[in-house]
XYZ file of C-alpha atoms in Angstrom:
766
model
C 14.392 -40.792 64.354
C 15.788 -43.937 62.775
C 13.038 -46.288 63.892
C 10.066 -48.221 62.500
C 6.469 -48.482 63.747
C 4.606 -51.703 62.892
C 0.805 -51.755 63.190
C -0.687 -55.214 63.852
C -4.347 -56.154 64.048
C -4.517 -58.298 67.176
C -2.358 -58.944 70.228
C -1.680 -62.628 69.454
C -0.564 -61.818 65.911
C 1.594 -58.886 67.225
C 3.405 -61.131 69.642
C 4.243 -63.718 66.937
C 5.361 -61.011 64.504
C 7.597 -59.412 67.136
C 8.984 -62.783 68.163
C 10.019 -63.784 64.648
C 11.390 -60.369 63.653
C 13.397 -60.018 66.881
C 14.458 -63.681 67.214
C 12.602 -63.827 70.496
C 14.215 -60.646 71.951
C 11.236 -58.259 71.864
C 10.005 -56.665 75.075
C 6.525 -55.610 76.147
C 6.387 -51.938 77.224
C 3.644 -50.491 79.382
C 3.765 -46.831 80.341
C 0.980 -44.537 81.461
C -1.720 -44.818 78.784
C 0.628 -46.679 76.390
C 1.097 -50.313 75.437
C 3.463 -51.597 72.734
C 6.328 -53.946 71.984
C 9.905 -52.933 71.249
C 13.093 -54.517 69.904
C 16.386 -53.466 68.357
C 17.972 -54.856 65.195
C 21.482 -53.642 64.282
C 20.915 -50.384 66.077
C 17.493 -49.851 64.402
C 14.657 -49.578 66.898
C 11.295 -51.134 66.023
C 8.007 -50.486 67.837
C 4.939 -52.678 67.377
C 1.373 -51.672 68.329
C -1.561 -54.117 68.422
C -4.984 -52.558 67.647
C -7.379 -55.313 68.906
C -9.317 -55.031 65.631
C -10.953 -51.745 64.577
C -9.438 -48.888 66.560
C -12.469 -46.760 65.647
C -16.132 -47.452 65.290
C -18.484 -45.564 63.027
C -21.789 -44.218 64.238
C -24.286 -41.399 63.763
C -23.870 -38.100 65.638
C -25.452 -37.908 69.108
C -28.372 -35.842 67.848
C -29.472 -38.839 65.711
C -29.755 -41.248 68.664
C -33.459 -40.748 69.581
C -35.469 -43.353 67.669
C -38.828 -41.678 68.142
C -37.974 -38.058 67.296
C -35.404 -38.384 64.493
C -36.774 -38.298 60.969
C -35.632 -41.410 59.139
C -34.928 -39.556 55.898
C -32.598 -37.293 57.863
C -30.895 -40.351 59.292
C -30.247 -41.697 55.776
C -28.446 -38.460 54.849
C -26.759 -37.976 58.208
C -23.019 -37.621 58.336
C -21.143 -40.541 59.900
C -18.620 -39.954 62.623
C -15.753 -42.030 63.977
C -15.101 -42.665 67.629
C -11.814 -43.997 68.999
C -12.599 -47.088 70.998
C -9.065 -48.169 71.976
C -7.407 -45.257 73.776
C -4.281 -47.153 74.634
C -3.615 -48.102 70.970
C -4.455 -44.543 69.926
C -2.055 -43.005 72.381
C 0.707 -45.464 71.463
C 0.209 -44.856 67.757
C 0.414 -41.077 67.927
C 3.362 -41.022 70.240
C 5.430 -43.629 68.456
C 4.617 -42.333 64.976
C 6.235 -39.032 65.933
C 9.427 -40.934 66.787
C 9.551 -43.216 63.706
C 10.858 -42.694 60.191
C 8.733 -45.459 58.638
C 5.353 -47.143 59.289
C 4.399 -50.687 58.276
C 0.831 -51.899 58.233
C 0.823 -55.610 59.270
C -2.914 -56.249 59.665
C -4.657 -59.237 58.019
C -4.309 -58.939 54.227
C -7.947 -58.574 53.103
C -10.526 -55.765 52.794
C -11.245 -55.607 56.480
C -7.596 -55.772 57.450
C -6.718 -53.007 54.988
C -9.502 -50.821 56.469
C -8.269 -51.470 60.012
C -4.753 -50.440 58.976
C -5.765 -47.257 57.131
C -8.075 -46.268 59.989
C -5.034 -46.365 62.257
C -2.997 -44.298 59.807
C -5.807 -41.733 59.574
C -5.655 -41.134 63.311
C -1.968 -40.138 63.196
C -1.654 -36.363 62.844
C -0.631 -35.322 59.346
C 2.497 -33.545 60.609
C 3.851 -36.912 61.762
C 3.050 -38.641 58.431
C 4.204 -36.180 55.798
C 7.823 -37.340 55.656
C 7.255 -40.992 56.544
C 7.740 -44.067 54.427
C 4.463 -46.056 54.694
C 4.374 -49.662 53.536
C 2.438 -52.856 54.212
C 3.517 -56.475 55.003
C 1.489 -59.189 53.219
C 1.433 -62.656 54.791
C -0.901 -65.627 54.921
C 0.469 -67.478 57.886
C 2.046 -66.445 61.178
C 5.163 -68.550 60.773
C 8.747 -67.417 60.950
C 9.556 -67.899 57.268
C 6.374 -66.201 56.088
C 6.675 -63.221 58.402
C 10.367 -62.611 57.551
C 9.653 -62.942 53.807
C 6.724 -60.465 54.083
C 8.878 -57.811 55.818
C 11.683 -58.343 53.355
C 9.215 -57.724 50.426
C 7.022 -54.895 51.601
C 4.241 -53.633 49.295
C 2.153 -50.405 49.101
C -0.934 -49.887 51.220
C -4.074 -50.436 49.106
C -6.318 -47.486 49.979
C -8.854 -48.438 47.334
C -9.257 -51.898 48.916
C -9.718 -50.196 52.289
C -12.343 -47.830 50.788
C -14.354 -50.810 49.475
C -14.547 -52.185 53.025
C -15.351 -48.744 54.384
C -18.222 -48.292 51.914
C -19.716 -51.620 52.977
C -19.398 -50.643 56.647
C -21.175 -47.295 56.107
C -23.923 -48.772 53.924
C -24.580 -51.537 56.395
C -24.790 -49.024 59.232
C -27.228 -46.751 57.345
C -29.511 -49.563 56.023
C -29.513 -51.461 59.284
C -30.246 -48.460 61.444
C -32.996 -46.984 59.222
C -34.860 -50.229 58.539
C -34.440 -51.520 62.115
C -35.918 -48.300 63.502
C -38.769 -48.256 60.980
C -39.904 -51.851 61.541
C -39.439 -51.627 65.318
C -41.424 -48.413 65.548
C -44.105 -49.624 63.120
C -44.637 -52.772 65.190
C -44.158 -50.943 68.533
C -41.364 -53.329 69.488
C -38.744 -51.269 71.286
C -36.135 -51.934 73.929
C -34.935 -55.509 74.034
C -37.709 -56.621 71.640
C -36.590 -54.391 68.718
C -36.664 -55.951 65.261
C -33.259 -56.113 63.680
C -33.084 -55.632 59.866
C -29.909 -55.971 57.878
C -28.867 -55.485 54.276
C -27.659 -59.073 54.011
C -29.482 -60.556 56.987
C -32.952 -59.918 55.538
C -32.538 -61.533 52.110
C -30.856 -64.494 53.839
C -33.892 -64.841 56.117
C -36.148 -64.459 53.046
C -34.443 -67.500 51.506
C -35.237 -69.590 54.551
C -38.879 -68.364 54.724
C -39.374 -69.014 50.996
C -38.161 -72.598 51.436
C -40.419 -73.058 54.477
C -43.493 -71.845 52.492
C -42.622 -74.257 49.687
C -42.485 -77.097 52.177
C -45.812 -76.131 53.830
C -47.561 -75.679 50.479
C -46.189 -78.931 49.062
C -48.761 -81.496 48.029
C -47.310 -85.031 47.910
C -48.005 -87.144 44.868
C -47.967 -90.959 45.149
C -45.736 -93.019 42.858
C -44.653 -96.627 42.609
C -41.410 -98.448 41.925
C -41.229 -102.030 40.663
C -38.160 -103.783 42.012
C -36.773 -107.253 41.631
C -34.138 -108.861 43.883
C -31.820 -111.080 41.878
C -29.354 -113.655 43.224
C -25.999 -114.704 41.815
C -23.254 -115.197 44.448
C -25.317 -112.740 46.502
C -28.291 -110.466 46.262
C -28.509 -107.382 44.049
C -31.553 -105.260 43.104
C -32.959 -104.133 39.779
C -35.344 -101.179 39.399
C -37.654 -100.952 36.406
C -36.261 -98.597 33.823
C -39.239 -96.291 34.153
C -38.107 -95.505 37.682
C -40.846 -93.573 39.484
C -44.193 -94.603 37.955
C -47.015 -92.174 38.690
C -49.731 -94.382 37.067
C -50.694 -97.112 39.550
C -52.314 -99.245 36.899
C -49.121 -99.246 34.826
C -47.072 -100.227 37.869
C -49.554 -103.024 38.613
C -49.380 -104.253 35.041
C -45.518 -104.382 35.098
C -45.551 -106.169 38.463
C -48.074 -108.782 37.179
C -45.954 -109.451 34.093
C -42.695 -110.018 35.993
C -43.917 -111.574 39.268
C -42.499 -115.067 39.699
C -40.240 -114.918 36.692
C -36.448 -114.894 36.248
C -34.468 -112.520 34.045
C -32.118 -112.549 31.084
C -29.067 -110.217 30.866
C -29.365 -107.815 27.959
C -26.230 -105.737 28.736
C -23.522 -105.806 31.353
C -20.710 -103.300 31.823
C -18.013 -103.034 34.412
C -15.719 -100.003 34.432
C -13.197 -98.512 36.780
C -13.697 -94.930 37.944
C -11.553 -92.579 39.910
C -12.797 -91.184 43.182
C -11.429 -87.685 42.765
C -9.811 -86.140 45.803
C -11.325 -82.970 47.226
C -10.186 -79.458 46.366
C -8.218 -77.485 48.978
C -10.329 -75.635 51.565
C -11.610 -72.161 50.842
C -13.594 -70.455 53.610
C -17.057 -71.498 52.391
C -16.156 -75.175 51.951
C -14.354 -75.217 55.304
C -17.424 -73.834 57.124
C -19.694 -76.342 55.289
C -17.544 -79.273 56.309
C -17.192 -77.975 59.902
C -20.984 -77.794 60.296
C -21.202 -81.432 59.142
C -18.994 -82.545 62.018
C -21.053 -80.644 64.553
C -19.263 -77.283 64.743
C -21.577 -74.465 63.686
C -20.177 -71.921 61.202
C -19.772 -69.012 63.643
C -17.840 -71.104 66.156
C -15.831 -72.808 63.433
C -14.624 -69.437 62.066
C -13.831 -68.199 65.575
C -11.750 -71.329 66.244
C -10.026 -71.024 62.834
C -9.020 -67.447 63.561
C -7.607 -68.514 66.911
C -5.640 -71.361 65.263
C -4.321 -68.815 62.745
C -3.101 -66.388 65.386
C -1.512 -69.301 67.209
C 0.506 -70.052 64.060
C -1.173 -73.439 63.464
C -3.099 -72.866 60.216
C -2.986 -70.356 57.348
C -5.291 -67.340 57.068
C -8.847 -68.726 57.176
C -10.619 -66.078 55.043
C -9.939 -67.011 51.454
C -11.691 -67.795 48.164
C -8.655 -69.649 46.795
C -8.759 -73.387 46.067
C -5.284 -73.663 44.431
C -2.146 -73.941 46.506
C 0.568 -71.338 45.817
C 3.680 -72.756 44.239
C 5.751 -71.337 47.035
C 4.208 -73.667 49.622
C 6.786 -76.264 50.775
C 4.653 -79.391 51.201
C 7.440 -81.594 52.542
C 8.357 -79.051 55.167
C 4.748 -79.006 56.462
C 4.555 -82.810 56.347
C 7.751 -83.004 58.398
C 6.049 -80.874 61.123
C 2.994 -83.136 61.160
C 4.998 -86.368 61.184
C 5.293 -86.571 64.977
C 1.593 -86.007 65.631
C -1.335 -88.399 65.857
C -1.557 -88.075 62.052
C 1.837 -89.688 61.525
C 0.322 -92.709 59.724
C -1.481 -90.489 57.250
C 1.609 -88.299 56.741
C 3.728 -91.343 55.945
C 1.104 -92.450 53.443
C 1.448 -89.140 51.620
C 5.297 -89.170 51.793
C 5.385 -92.761 50.427
C 4.189 -91.528 47.014
C 6.773 -91.176 44.272
C 5.569 -87.664 43.585
C 3.162 -85.415 45.479
C 0.540 -83.838 43.209
C -1.931 -81.612 45.014
C -5.536 -81.341 43.813
C -6.798 -78.020 42.355
C -10.134 -76.328 42.768
C -11.829 -74.010 40.319
C -11.006 -70.702 42.032
C -7.469 -69.343 41.933
C -6.608 -66.004 43.524
C -3.381 -64.230 44.369
C -4.193 -62.875 47.860
C -4.190 -65.881 50.216
C -3.700 -69.635 49.637
C -6.340 -72.180 50.605
C -6.633 -73.056 54.307
C -3.956 -75.529 55.338
C -1.926 -76.431 58.450
C 1.342 -74.550 58.847
C 2.459 -76.090 62.110
C 1.666 -78.860 64.547
C 0.206 -78.155 67.962
C 1.986 -79.288 71.098
C 0.616 -82.594 72.358
C -2.465 -82.014 74.492
C -2.704 -78.313 73.633
C -5.881 -78.607 71.608
C -9.068 -80.168 72.950
C -12.724 -80.388 72.050
C -13.866 -78.390 69.056
C -10.386 -76.862 68.589
C -8.978 -80.325 68.026
C -11.856 -81.276 65.721
C -11.366 -78.161 63.580
C -7.548 -78.555 63.430
C -7.911 -82.186 62.430
C -10.457 -81.238 59.782
C -7.996 -78.751 58.246
C -5.023 -81.073 58.524
C -6.788 -84.131 57.104
C -8.192 -82.095 54.231
C -4.686 -80.907 53.424
C -3.301 -84.418 53.528
C -6.189 -85.743 51.403
C -5.470 -83.099 48.724
C -1.870 -84.395 48.543
C -2.637 -88.140 48.418
C -3.653 -90.321 45.534
C -7.114 -90.587 43.974
C -9.349 -93.423 45.080
C -10.644 -96.044 42.617
C -13.860 -97.996 42.389
C -15.418 -100.586 40.094
C -18.897 -99.601 38.845
C -21.010 -102.457 37.465
C -24.255 -101.884 35.635
C -26.605 -104.172 33.733
C -29.967 -104.216 31.988
C -31.971 -107.347 32.684
C -35.084 -108.390 30.784
C -38.052 -110.112 32.382
C -40.809 -110.901 29.841
C -40.186 -107.729 27.862
C -39.788 -105.449 30.944
C -36.279 -104.048 31.523
C -34.662 -103.609 34.904
C -31.496 -101.605 35.629
C -28.959 -102.700 38.229
C -25.897 -100.954 39.672
C -23.166 -101.974 42.056
C -20.138 -100.114 43.456
C -17.012 -101.679 44.896
C -14.094 -99.603 46.180
C -10.900 -101.187 44.859
C -8.523 -98.555 46.292
C -9.789 -96.071 48.920
C -6.880 -93.665 48.245
C -7.561 -90.336 49.989
C -10.710 -91.721 51.677
C -8.409 -93.445 54.180
C -7.115 -90.074 55.258
C -10.370 -88.094 55.168
C -13.062 -90.026 57.116
C -15.623 -87.232 56.689
C -16.488 -88.430 53.199
C -17.899 -91.913 52.604
C -18.708 -93.786 49.400
C -21.561 -96.261 49.606
C -20.739 -99.689 48.275
C -23.276 -102.207 46.912
C -22.774 -105.741 45.689
C -22.996 -106.680 41.993
C -21.826 -109.934 40.420
C -20.136 -110.328 37.076
C -22.677 -111.105 34.361
C -22.633 -112.070 30.701
C -24.948 -111.075 27.903
C -27.685 -113.672 27.478
C -27.092 -115.156 30.940
C -30.165 -116.267 32.930
C -30.400 -114.640 36.339
C -32.521 -116.035 39.159
C -35.048 -113.683 40.736
C -36.072 -114.325 44.365
C -38.250 -111.371 45.325
C -40.607 -109.041 43.448
C -41.894 -105.796 44.966
C -44.145 -102.923 43.987
C -43.218 -100.190 46.469
C -45.459 -97.211 47.019
C -43.999 -93.852 48.057
C -44.741 -90.150 47.757
C -42.860 -87.212 46.278
C -41.018 -85.274 48.989
C -41.053 -81.552 49.643
C -37.790 -79.589 49.182
C -35.187 -80.097 51.881
C -34.766 -77.444 54.479
C -31.378 -75.750 54.392
C -28.885 -77.083 56.851
C -26.103 -74.717 57.922
C -23.787 -76.139 55.267
C -26.203 -75.832 52.325
C -27.335 -72.359 53.509
C -23.750 -71.049 53.395
C -23.342 -72.577 49.925
C -26.552 -70.920 48.724
C -25.458 -67.567 50.130
C -22.178 -67.864 48.215
C -24.032 -68.771 45.058
C -26.280 -65.695 45.350
C -23.424 -63.402 46.424
C -25.058 -62.771 49.797
C -22.395 -61.477 52.170
C -18.743 -62.386 51.939
C -16.618 -65.342 53.039
C -15.828 -63.312 56.153
C -19.432 -62.432 57.151
C -21.763 -65.320 56.164
C -21.258 -67.246 59.387
C -21.944 -64.086 61.414
C -25.188 -63.363 59.515
C -26.540 -66.827 60.317
C -25.505 -66.449 63.897
C -27.339 -63.142 64.206
C -30.526 -64.635 62.702
C -30.392 -67.338 65.323
C -29.678 -65.034 68.266
C -32.375 -62.567 67.273
C -35.022 -65.296 67.202
C -35.729 -65.327 63.437
C -34.503 -68.927 62.746
C -33.804 -72.039 64.744
C -32.460 -75.552 64.512
C -30.309 -77.353 61.987
C -31.759 -77.997 59.436
C -32.825 -74.355 59.628
C -36.476 -73.292 59.949
C -37.829 -69.795 60.456
C -39.697 -68.924 63.643
C -43.141 -67.297 63.486
C -41.374 -63.982 64.124
C -39.072 -64.558 61.153
C -42.007 -65.535 58.932
C -43.892 -62.426 59.978
C -40.947 -60.100 59.388
C -40.473 -61.286 55.806
C -44.207 -61.137 55.138
C -44.232 -57.565 56.332
C -41.177 -56.705 54.143
C -42.985 -58.193 51.154
C -45.948 -55.867 51.642
C -44.072 -53.370 49.503
C -42.428 -53.797 46.138
C -38.838 -53.313 47.161
C -35.667 -55.368 46.803
C -34.670 -55.461 50.446
C -35.628 -59.134 50.748
C -34.036 -60.147 47.455
C -30.397 -61.069 46.947
C -30.069 -59.001 43.765
C -29.573 -55.659 45.529
C -26.965 -57.106 47.906
C -25.179 -58.855 45.068
C -25.131 -55.578 43.114
C -23.411 -53.884 46.017
C -20.729 -56.626 46.058
C -20.027 -55.849 42.418
C -19.722 -52.157 43.342
C -17.305 -53.051 46.164
C -15.097 -54.665 43.571
C -15.390 -51.539 41.425
C -14.084 -49.439 44.327
C -11.130 -51.728 44.922
C -10.407 -51.651 41.185
C -10.604 -47.806 41.239
C -13.533 -47.739 38.796
C -15.856 -46.070 41.317
C -15.310 -43.989 44.415
C -16.448 -44.813 47.930
C -18.651 -41.664 48.084
C -20.266 -42.509 44.784
C -21.302 -45.987 45.949
C -22.497 -44.822 49.391
C -24.562 -41.939 47.913
C -26.205 -44.261 45.365
C -27.148 -46.582 48.227
C -28.638 -43.687 50.215
C -30.814 -42.727 47.277
C -32.085 -46.262 46.932
C -32.924 -46.399 50.643
C -34.942 -43.163 50.409
C -37.178 -44.853 47.788
C -37.530 -47.997 49.933
C -38.460 -45.956 52.991
C -41.223 -44.016 51.174
C -42.776 -47.315 49.994
C -42.667 -48.730 53.503
C -44.263 -45.703 55.109
C -47.305 -46.114 52.798
C -47.867 -49.634 54.278
C -46.949 -48.946 57.921
C -50.289 -50.069 59.397
C -50.324 -53.254 57.352
C -46.769 -54.019 58.422
C -47.815 -53.566 62.085
C -50.755 -56.009 61.740
C -48.626 -58.560 59.864
C -45.876 -58.658 62.481
C -48.366 -58.737 65.427
C -50.244 -61.626 63.843
C -47.048 -63.613 63.416
C -45.871 -62.983 66.989
C -49.181 -64.300 68.387
C -48.999 -67.484 66.320
C -47.793 -70.535 68.203
C -46.969 -74.213 67.705
C -49.360 -76.662 69.308
C -47.524 -78.859 71.873
C -50.456 -80.682 73.433
C -53.974 -80.460 74.811
C -55.034 -78.404 77.817
C -56.239 -80.592 80.765
C -58.646 -77.728 81.776
C -60.192 -77.228 78.296
C -60.047 -80.615 76.561
C -60.690 -79.288 73.058
C -58.128 -76.432 73.287
C -54.521 -76.624 72.305
C -51.626 -75.455 74.409
C -49.360 -73.445 72.096
C -45.713 -72.410 72.334
C -45.144 -68.762 71.258
C -41.491 -67.819 70.778
C -40.050 -64.323 70.746
C -36.273 -64.328 70.997
C -35.443 -65.637 74.459
C -38.931 -64.939 75.808
C -41.264 -67.878 75.594
C -44.989 -67.973 76.266
C -46.744 -71.310 76.663
C -50.469 -70.814 76.889
C -53.906 -72.356 76.347
C -55.771 -71.051 73.333
C -58.869 -70.532 75.503
C -58.981 -66.937 76.686
C -58.454 -66.524 80.406
C -57.215 -70.069 81.063
C -54.927 -70.380 84.060
C -52.478 -72.403 82.008
C -50.514 -69.403 80.769
C -46.767 -69.467 81.500
C -43.776 -67.256 80.696
C -40.284 -68.612 80.263
C -36.978 -66.870 79.748
C -34.878 -69.612 78.194
C -31.628 -69.242 76.305
C -31.985 -72.329 74.129
C -34.130 -74.306 71.735
C -37.484 -75.602 72.933
C -39.033 -78.652 71.324
C -42.433 -80.290 72.032
C -42.576 -83.851 73.267
C -45.412 -86.399 73.315
C -45.119 -86.720 77.100
C -47.216 -85.221 79.923
C -45.978 -84.267 83.390
C -46.424 -87.040 85.968
C -47.120 -84.410 88.590
C -49.700 -82.162 87.020
C -50.674 -83.645 83.638
C -49.502 -80.645 81.590
C -47.397 -81.221 78.431
C -43.655 -81.557 78.798
C -41.068 -79.873 76.599
C -37.444 -80.629 75.704
C -34.978 -77.779 76.346
C -31.770 -77.908 74.299
C -28.963 -75.522 75.197
C -25.659 -75.274 73.357
C -22.975 -77.280 75.135
C -25.416 -79.005 77.538
C -27.349 -82.259 77.609
C -31.040 -81.836 76.656
C -33.486 -81.796 79.577
C -37.203 -82.556 79.973
C -39.344 -79.891 81.693
C -42.928 -79.399 82.617
C -44.352 -76.272 80.911
C -45.269 -74.850 84.325
C -42.009 -73.344 85.730
C -43.381 -73.685 89.286
C -44.389 -77.317 88.951
C -42.879 -79.615 91.597
C -41.477 -81.783 88.769
C -39.162 -78.868 87.783
C -38.440 -77.728 91.330
C -37.389 -81.188 92.495
C -35.114 -81.694 89.494
C -33.420 -78.342 90.182
C -33.082 -78.753 93.960
C -29.635 -80.137 94.752
C -29.674 -80.053 98.550
C -28.997 -77.423 101.243
C -26.562 -74.524 101.027
C -23.708 -75.055 103.562
C -23.649 -71.298 104.246
C -27.239 -70.507 105.252
C -29.298 -73.738 104.693
C -31.110 -72.272 101.710
C -31.690 -74.572 98.718
C -28.945 -74.988 96.130
C -30.716 -74.879 92.796
C -29.550 -75.273 89.200
C -29.410 -71.949 87.367
C -28.241 -70.690 84.000
C -25.701 -67.913 83.518
C -26.088 -65.148 80.970
C -23.448 -66.985 78.931
C -25.413 -70.189 78.789
C -23.544 -72.162 81.503
C -25.365 -74.014 84.274
C -24.280 -73.644 87.878
C -25.532 -74.087 91.429
C -26.700 -71.045 93.316
C -28.340 -70.474 96.641
C -32.145 -69.787 96.598
C -31.506 -66.943 99.066
C -29.575 -64.878 96.479
C -28.659 -61.969 96.704
C -28.400 -62.323 100.499
C -26.333 -65.475 99.954
C -23.896 -65.483 97.079
C -22.672 -69.093 97.275
C -22.242 -70.587 93.789
C -20.691 -73.760 92.373
C -19.790 -74.668 88.817
C -21.387 -77.761 87.291
C -20.449 -80.153 84.500
C -22.284 -78.948 81.369
C -23.015 -82.369 79.889
C -24.901 -85.208 81.486
C -27.762 -85.595 83.979
C -27.010 -84.291 87.485
C -28.867 -85.516 90.604
C -28.622 -85.104 94.365
C -27.528 -88.259 96.170
C -29.014 -87.253 99.536
C -25.558 -87.320 101.077
C -23.566 -84.370 102.528
C -19.839 -83.886 102.006
C -17.977 -84.826 105.195
C -15.345 -82.132 104.472
C -17.274 -78.991 103.481
C -20.968 -79.882 104.170
C -21.939 -79.262 100.543
C -24.465 -81.726 99.000
C -22.884 -84.689 97.205
C -24.069 -84.922 93.563
C -23.777 -87.480 90.845
C -23.281 -86.781 87.142
C -24.437 -89.423 84.640
C -23.385 -89.290 81.043
C -23.427 -92.204 78.654
C -22.042 -95.087 80.713
C -19.944 -92.924 83.021
C -21.179 -92.119 86.498
C -19.235 -89.633 88.660
C -19.932 -88.886 92.261
C -18.578 -85.470 93.313
C -18.720 -82.501 95.635
C -19.625 -79.305 93.746
C -16.843 -77.434 95.606
C -14.254 -78.530 93.091
C -11.187 -77.958 95.289
C -12.705 -80.006 98.122
C -10.728 -82.937 99.619
C -13.654 -85.202 98.610
C -12.811 -84.716 94.854
C -9.118 -85.198 95.420
C -9.917 -88.805 96.378
C -11.397 -89.138 92.836
C -14.260 -91.147 94.254
C -16.263 -92.831 91.543
C -19.388 -95.042 91.483
C -20.621 -97.534 88.963
C -24.052 -98.483 87.768
C -24.521 -101.063 90.564
C -24.292 -98.389 93.336
C -27.425 -97.152 95.069
C -29.351 -94.963 92.705
C -29.436 -91.265 93.545
C -32.610 -89.835 94.892
């Protein structure tokens, strides 16, 4: 029994671990009900099992499943069971553990990874574990050096760290199930329309709702600014030292005094400032920057995890903003030198000494996110390339020199009124040359001397109004969640994604839907903390206490159960009010235009997850339409040329926006979707949307005819009126930006092999 069993978290990671430990000699083994990898090293056999994440899932016993009959207080106190969800991994674990003398946990090194590893160990019968050596491998990148070093320096499994993750998992299950059932039953929204409530999800939604209420309640206040445009070798602007002046008469007085007069320099200063390079990426900052380049947080994290398992970047879940001393910068730069970033790499290498920047947070678990390898040419495309470039450029920027700028300021007197001026000139862009995602605004300012007369050419008194608070964009929302300790670096992106998918928020910047507003209003009908970040932040502190062995898992979970009992009793007292509040919010809609049948009535858009109702506010009006749209709907100021009803803009992820009439059966919509006759049965080929949000062509005679064709996701697609000479499918044209592509929807057709293209001068499609 001289063998070792390694437990990995995912298949991609397992393959890389096996490859590096076996020098590429590992073999995949598949037997009946078993799947694992195997290799020999000096007569010592090693097995490796990949778990595909959690091998078990927690849930309530079957008798707790019925929402209507189960008492919610009983659900709070219910025992929690574990169900094996990966039979192949379970069978492989139990069989190979019996044949091994040592076990090594090689899951991701964080709370979740430790829980996944210990869950696997717990499934192995005790008789197979009693005499085993159990260790864990700690690594931050799936590279050869890192993996070999981790297995040469094994550490103990941290059961307390795993318990902290297990406590969070159980608490989230209990709170989510109890509150979701209560609010769904109270509002009579069951089935697909159930209302999802979460321990972290709800206070996050409350943040967004609170900001929206502040914006709606905001009363703008007018103010004035007196500005003077000076000229010396170019124009520069001075603003009166009072800045925003809320007294119109005072602003008019100042303007009258200075109008038509030149100025005299009272003070002038020019100083050089450093443009400090950014700190290394932790998870939060990475997700914020990714959202600014158009990759939403959930997708950015998914891509980062894929890049990690492919051995291209370090572990993407980290709070650290200080590079470990063990990181060999020159080795990484050498790997990047032959990529499209070679120019930037050479800039970094040209320095006499490489001094990385440091952030405020330094931890010992994982380093900041940085590239550990270069992808093969052409391997990464689209968002994967954008995310990898973001990580690589951030890394290079942290190693390059600071930028420098000249900042000029002056105070200029005009008849006793003082104006402040400021100019910025970048003298050395430094790291800004490498990291194009950050820009510094420059503004002209001449050199001045005290007492110098400066010519004024233009005098203005500008009126403006105070602005309401900004809505959160995805980047600032993640930052605010981190500040309030809502969720963790590993879960914040998922929480936002769930709020979007469940119809509580939309857009970027983020705004709550009427359903989201109503949910939080109903939560606030009772004096509980479920919509406040304090309770969630308190639990995060207790999670740390478990990992530090100051509290036990059972102690934390039981305290949370007790708190939930109190919350539930308060909610039950207001059940009818909660029902009315949610129903009122659901029936609220956004006006998108006037009804042609009832001239004084609005047509409103009422959203409820993917179900959309667009209806006239006059009871019984025929203009009442239902839509099932997986996407964002925005009003337009246009009316349908066919029927005169308002038009809407439909925005789906990964597709070009499209304009629609609000009547699904309007000929305007039907003609746009009709792409010619089906070659199989002469039905109409129409544009449809898959459950995964992809558009395709399908026959109108479905399910009798199952002919389908894929379509390009971006661009406007129209039927040309022509039929393919090879397969009789309709010939389409796709128009995007300045590119026009004529194609047969049967992608393997001979027509497409000719790569026939058209330009803008060709006959327009019908």
